Coordinates of C-alpha atoms in Angstrom, one line a residue:
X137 CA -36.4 50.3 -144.8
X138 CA -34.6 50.0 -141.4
X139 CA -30.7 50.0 -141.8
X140 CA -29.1 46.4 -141.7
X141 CA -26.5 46.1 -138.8
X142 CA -23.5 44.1 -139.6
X143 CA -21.9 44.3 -136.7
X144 CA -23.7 44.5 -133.3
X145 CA -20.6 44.7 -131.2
X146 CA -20.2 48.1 -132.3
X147 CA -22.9 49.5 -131.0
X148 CA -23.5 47.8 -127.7
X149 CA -19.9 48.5 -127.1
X150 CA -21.0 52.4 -126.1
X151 CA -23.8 51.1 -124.0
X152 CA -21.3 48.7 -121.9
X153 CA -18.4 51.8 -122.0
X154 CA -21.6 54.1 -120.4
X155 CA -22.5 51.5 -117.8
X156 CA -19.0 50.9 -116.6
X157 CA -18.2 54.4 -116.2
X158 CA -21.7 55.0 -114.5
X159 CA -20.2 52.0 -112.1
X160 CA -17.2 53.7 -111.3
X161 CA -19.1 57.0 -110.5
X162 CA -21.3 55.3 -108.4
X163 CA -18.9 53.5 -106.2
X164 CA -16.6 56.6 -105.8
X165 CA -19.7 58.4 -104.6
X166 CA -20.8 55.4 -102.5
X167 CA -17.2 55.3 -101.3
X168 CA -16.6 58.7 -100.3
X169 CA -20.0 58.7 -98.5
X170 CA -19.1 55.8 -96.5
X171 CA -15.7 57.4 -95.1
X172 CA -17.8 60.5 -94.4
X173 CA -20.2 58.4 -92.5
X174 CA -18.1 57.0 -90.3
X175 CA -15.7 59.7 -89.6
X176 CA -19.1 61.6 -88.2
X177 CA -20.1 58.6 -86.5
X178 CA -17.1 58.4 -84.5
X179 CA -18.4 61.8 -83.1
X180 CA -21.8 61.1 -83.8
X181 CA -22.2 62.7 -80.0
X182 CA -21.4 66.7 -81.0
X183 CA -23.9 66.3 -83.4
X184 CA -25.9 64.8 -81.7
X185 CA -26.3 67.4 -79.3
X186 CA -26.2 69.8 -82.2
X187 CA -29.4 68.6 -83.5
X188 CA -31.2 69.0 -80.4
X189 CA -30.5 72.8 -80.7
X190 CA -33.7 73.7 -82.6
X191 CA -36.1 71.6 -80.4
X192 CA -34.3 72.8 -76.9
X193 CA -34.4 76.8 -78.1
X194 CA -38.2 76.0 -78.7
X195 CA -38.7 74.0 -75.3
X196 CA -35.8 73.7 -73.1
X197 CA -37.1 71.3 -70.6
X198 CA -38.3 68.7 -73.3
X199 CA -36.5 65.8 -73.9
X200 CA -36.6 63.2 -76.5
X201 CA -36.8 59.6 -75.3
X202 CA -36.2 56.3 -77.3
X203 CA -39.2 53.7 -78.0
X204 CA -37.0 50.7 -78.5
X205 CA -33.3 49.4 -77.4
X206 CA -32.0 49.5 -80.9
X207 CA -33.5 53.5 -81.2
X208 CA -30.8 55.0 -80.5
X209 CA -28.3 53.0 -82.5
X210 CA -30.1 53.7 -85.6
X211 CA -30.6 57.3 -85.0
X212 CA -26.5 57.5 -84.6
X213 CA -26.7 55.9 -88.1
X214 CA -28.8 57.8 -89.9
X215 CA -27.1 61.0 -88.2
X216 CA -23.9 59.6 -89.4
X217 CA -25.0 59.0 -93.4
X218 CA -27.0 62.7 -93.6
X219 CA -23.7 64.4 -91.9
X220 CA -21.6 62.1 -94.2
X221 CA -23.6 63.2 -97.4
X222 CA -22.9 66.5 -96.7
X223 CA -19.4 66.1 -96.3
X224 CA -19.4 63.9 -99.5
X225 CA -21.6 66.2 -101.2
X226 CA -18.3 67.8 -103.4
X227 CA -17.0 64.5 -103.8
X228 CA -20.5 63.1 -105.0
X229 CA -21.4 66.4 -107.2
X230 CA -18.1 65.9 -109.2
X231 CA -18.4 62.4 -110.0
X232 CA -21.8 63.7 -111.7
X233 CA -20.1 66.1 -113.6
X234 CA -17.2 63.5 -114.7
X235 CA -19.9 60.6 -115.7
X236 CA -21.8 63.5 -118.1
X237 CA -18.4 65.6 -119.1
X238 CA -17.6 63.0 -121.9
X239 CA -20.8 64.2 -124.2
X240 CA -20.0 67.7 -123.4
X241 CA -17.3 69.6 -126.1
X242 CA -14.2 71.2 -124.9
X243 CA -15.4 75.0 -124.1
X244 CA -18.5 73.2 -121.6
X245 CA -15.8 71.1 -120.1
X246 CA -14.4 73.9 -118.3
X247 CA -17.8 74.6 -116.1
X248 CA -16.9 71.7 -114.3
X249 CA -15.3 74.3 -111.3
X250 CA -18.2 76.3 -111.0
X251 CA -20.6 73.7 -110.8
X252 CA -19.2 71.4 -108.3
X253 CA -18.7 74.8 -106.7
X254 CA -22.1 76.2 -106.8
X255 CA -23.7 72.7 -106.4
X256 CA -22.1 72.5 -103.1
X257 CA -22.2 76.0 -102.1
X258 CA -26.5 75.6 -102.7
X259 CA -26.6 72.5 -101.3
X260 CA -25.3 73.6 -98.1
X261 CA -27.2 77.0 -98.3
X262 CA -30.4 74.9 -98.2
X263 CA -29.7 72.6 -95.4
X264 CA -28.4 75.7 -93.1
X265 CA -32.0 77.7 -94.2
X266 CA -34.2 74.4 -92.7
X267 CA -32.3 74.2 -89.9
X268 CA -31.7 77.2 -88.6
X269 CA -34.8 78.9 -90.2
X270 CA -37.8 76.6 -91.0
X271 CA -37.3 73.9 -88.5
X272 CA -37.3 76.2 -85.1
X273 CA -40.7 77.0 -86.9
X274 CA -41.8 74.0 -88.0
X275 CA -41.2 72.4 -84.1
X276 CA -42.5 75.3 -82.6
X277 CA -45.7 75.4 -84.7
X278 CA -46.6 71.9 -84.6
X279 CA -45.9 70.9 -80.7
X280 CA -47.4 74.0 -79.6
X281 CA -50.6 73.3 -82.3
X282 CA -50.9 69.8 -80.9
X283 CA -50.8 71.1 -77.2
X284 CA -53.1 74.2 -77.3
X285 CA -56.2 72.6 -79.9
X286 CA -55.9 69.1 -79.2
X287 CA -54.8 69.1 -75.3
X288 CA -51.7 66.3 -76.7
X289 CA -48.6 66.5 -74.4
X290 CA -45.7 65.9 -76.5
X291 CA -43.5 62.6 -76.1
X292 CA -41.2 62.7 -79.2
X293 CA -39.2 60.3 -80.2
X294 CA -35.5 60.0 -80.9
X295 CA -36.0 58.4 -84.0
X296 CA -38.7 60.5 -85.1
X297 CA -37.4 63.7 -84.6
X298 CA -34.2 62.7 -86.3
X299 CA -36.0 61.5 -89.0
X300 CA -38.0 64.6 -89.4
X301 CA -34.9 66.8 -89.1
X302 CA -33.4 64.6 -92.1
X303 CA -36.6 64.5 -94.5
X304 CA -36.7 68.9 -94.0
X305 CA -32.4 69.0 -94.2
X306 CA -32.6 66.8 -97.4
X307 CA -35.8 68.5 -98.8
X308 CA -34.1 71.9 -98.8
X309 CA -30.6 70.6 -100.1
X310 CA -31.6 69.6 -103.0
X311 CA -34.5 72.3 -103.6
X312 CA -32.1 74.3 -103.4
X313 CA -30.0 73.2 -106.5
X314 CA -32.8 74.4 -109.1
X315 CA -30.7 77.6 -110.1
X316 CA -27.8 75.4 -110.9
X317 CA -29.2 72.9 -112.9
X318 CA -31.4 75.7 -114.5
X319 CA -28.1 77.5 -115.1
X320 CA -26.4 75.2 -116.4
X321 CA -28.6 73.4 -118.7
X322 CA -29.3 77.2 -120.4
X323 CA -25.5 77.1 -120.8
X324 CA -25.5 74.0 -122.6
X325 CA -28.5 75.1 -124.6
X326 CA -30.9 72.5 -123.7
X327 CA -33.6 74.9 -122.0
X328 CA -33.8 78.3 -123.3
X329 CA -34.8 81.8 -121.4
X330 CA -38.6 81.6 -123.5
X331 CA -39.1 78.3 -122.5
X332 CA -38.8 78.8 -119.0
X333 CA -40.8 81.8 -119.3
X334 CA -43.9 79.9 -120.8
X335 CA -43.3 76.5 -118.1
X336 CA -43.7 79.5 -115.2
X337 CA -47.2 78.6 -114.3
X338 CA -46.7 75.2 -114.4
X339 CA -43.6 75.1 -112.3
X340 CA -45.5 77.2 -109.2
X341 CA -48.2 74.7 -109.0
X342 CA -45.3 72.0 -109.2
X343 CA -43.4 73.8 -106.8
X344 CA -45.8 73.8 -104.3
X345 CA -47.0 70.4 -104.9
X346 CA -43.5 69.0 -104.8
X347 CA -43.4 70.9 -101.3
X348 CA -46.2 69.3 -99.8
X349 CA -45.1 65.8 -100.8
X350 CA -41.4 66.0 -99.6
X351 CA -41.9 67.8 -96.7
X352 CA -43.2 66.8 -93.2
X353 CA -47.2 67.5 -93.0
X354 CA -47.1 71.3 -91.9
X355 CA -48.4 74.2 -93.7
X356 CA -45.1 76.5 -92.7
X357 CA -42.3 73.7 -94.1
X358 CA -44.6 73.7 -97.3
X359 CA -44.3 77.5 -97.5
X360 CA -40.7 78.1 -96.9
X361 CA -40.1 75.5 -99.3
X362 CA -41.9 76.2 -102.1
X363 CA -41.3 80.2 -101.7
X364 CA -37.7 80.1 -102.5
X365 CA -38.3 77.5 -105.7
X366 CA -40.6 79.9 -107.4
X367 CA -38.1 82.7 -106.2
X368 CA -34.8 80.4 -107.7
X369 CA -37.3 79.9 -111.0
X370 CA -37.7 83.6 -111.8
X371 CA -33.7 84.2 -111.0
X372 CA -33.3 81.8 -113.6
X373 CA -34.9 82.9 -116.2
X374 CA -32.9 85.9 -115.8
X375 CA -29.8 84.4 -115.8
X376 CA -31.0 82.2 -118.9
X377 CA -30.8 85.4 -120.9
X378 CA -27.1 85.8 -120.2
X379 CA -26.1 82.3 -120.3
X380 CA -27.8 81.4 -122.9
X381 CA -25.4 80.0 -126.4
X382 CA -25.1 83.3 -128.4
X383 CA -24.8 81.5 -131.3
X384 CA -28.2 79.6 -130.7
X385 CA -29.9 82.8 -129.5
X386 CA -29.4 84.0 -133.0
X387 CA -30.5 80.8 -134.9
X388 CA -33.9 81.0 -133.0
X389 CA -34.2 84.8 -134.5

């Protein structure tokens, strides 16, 4: 027989404390975001121009051209939030760690350092691999595919290109966060070093799957994304074993 509830205000009173404080994570997040964006957007010219390095060191004399009057407003915005987010991205990675720290006890509180830390520090690793290692490749590749088989002179957008550039940047960022969140969930104990082991063929198909979906269609973004997640995998499984609890390591034998 189910246990009687005499008072119901006890327990939604959790739920409405969890909401609130998910609330308040949310907007600092949204909030820091928003200054970020428009601080870049009020130079939204540098990197502007900085963007534009891959596709000019691939072909120099191409230039990209805008389809519509309201092109190139929109590309300064989306330039402006995915420079923002970056900036943010400390900011943003914190107020994750202070919306989960409650549930946590006192000796886990103290990761929250190294995991804003190395949450930014991967995030930022990723986004500077696509740009200045798979996008020259990706451009190069598939401009020069669609000249040489299919005889298509190449007329890229502002908007697309930008787009592109931020589906690849984003793609990578987060990709790149797998060891952390693998690391720390084996700190906490909720994923353990045989686990992982036994998930490994599963993950690679994932991992290359994943790849294809959240990249743009070429067969060299796929690649250079889905590489370094099985690579990330299989360092973390390594550093399971260390970080795994002691104390739980011995209560599974």
């Amino acid at each position: 027989m189910s246990q009687k509830i005499n008072n119901p205000e006890e327990y939604q009173a959790p739920l409405t404390e969890h909401l609130a404080e998910l609330r308040k994570r949310l907007i600092n997040s949204l909030v820091a975001l928003v200054v970020g964006a428009i601080a870049v957007f009020m130079k939204v010219e540098f990197f502007f121009l900085f963007f534009q390095e891959p596709l000019k060191r691939a072909f120099p004399k191409m230039k990209l051209v805008a389809l519509t009057p309201t092109e190139s407003f929109f590309t300064a915005l989306k330039i402006s939030l995915l420079v923002g987010f970056v900036l943010a991205s400390p900011i943003v990675f914190y107020q994750v760690w202070k919306f989960i720290e409650p549930a946590l006890y006192e000796e886990e509180k103290k990761l929250v350092v190294p995991f804003v830390f190395f949450t930014t520090l991967f995030f930022t690793l990723g986004v500077a691999f696509a740009f200045f290692g798979v996008l020259p490749l990706a451009i190069k590749f598939l401009i020069t595919y669609g000249y040489e088989y299919l005889q298509v002179e190449a007329m890229i957008s502002v908007s697309s290109y930008i787009s592109f550039l931020i589906r690849l940047l984003l793609a990578f960022g987060l990709a790149f966060e797998l060891p952390v969140i693998l690391a720390l969930l084996s700190r906490l104990g909720l994923v353990s070093p045989e686990g992982l082991s036994k998930f490994r063929p599963y993950f690679v198909v994932g991992a290359f799957t994943f790849a294809a979906l959240i990249t743009p269609p070429d067969i060299i973004s796929q690649i250079f994304l889905a590489l370094p997640l099985v690579i990330f995998y299989e360092i973390s499984i390594y550093a399971s074993k260390i970080l795994y609890p002691r104390s739980l390591r011995s209560q599974r034998g």
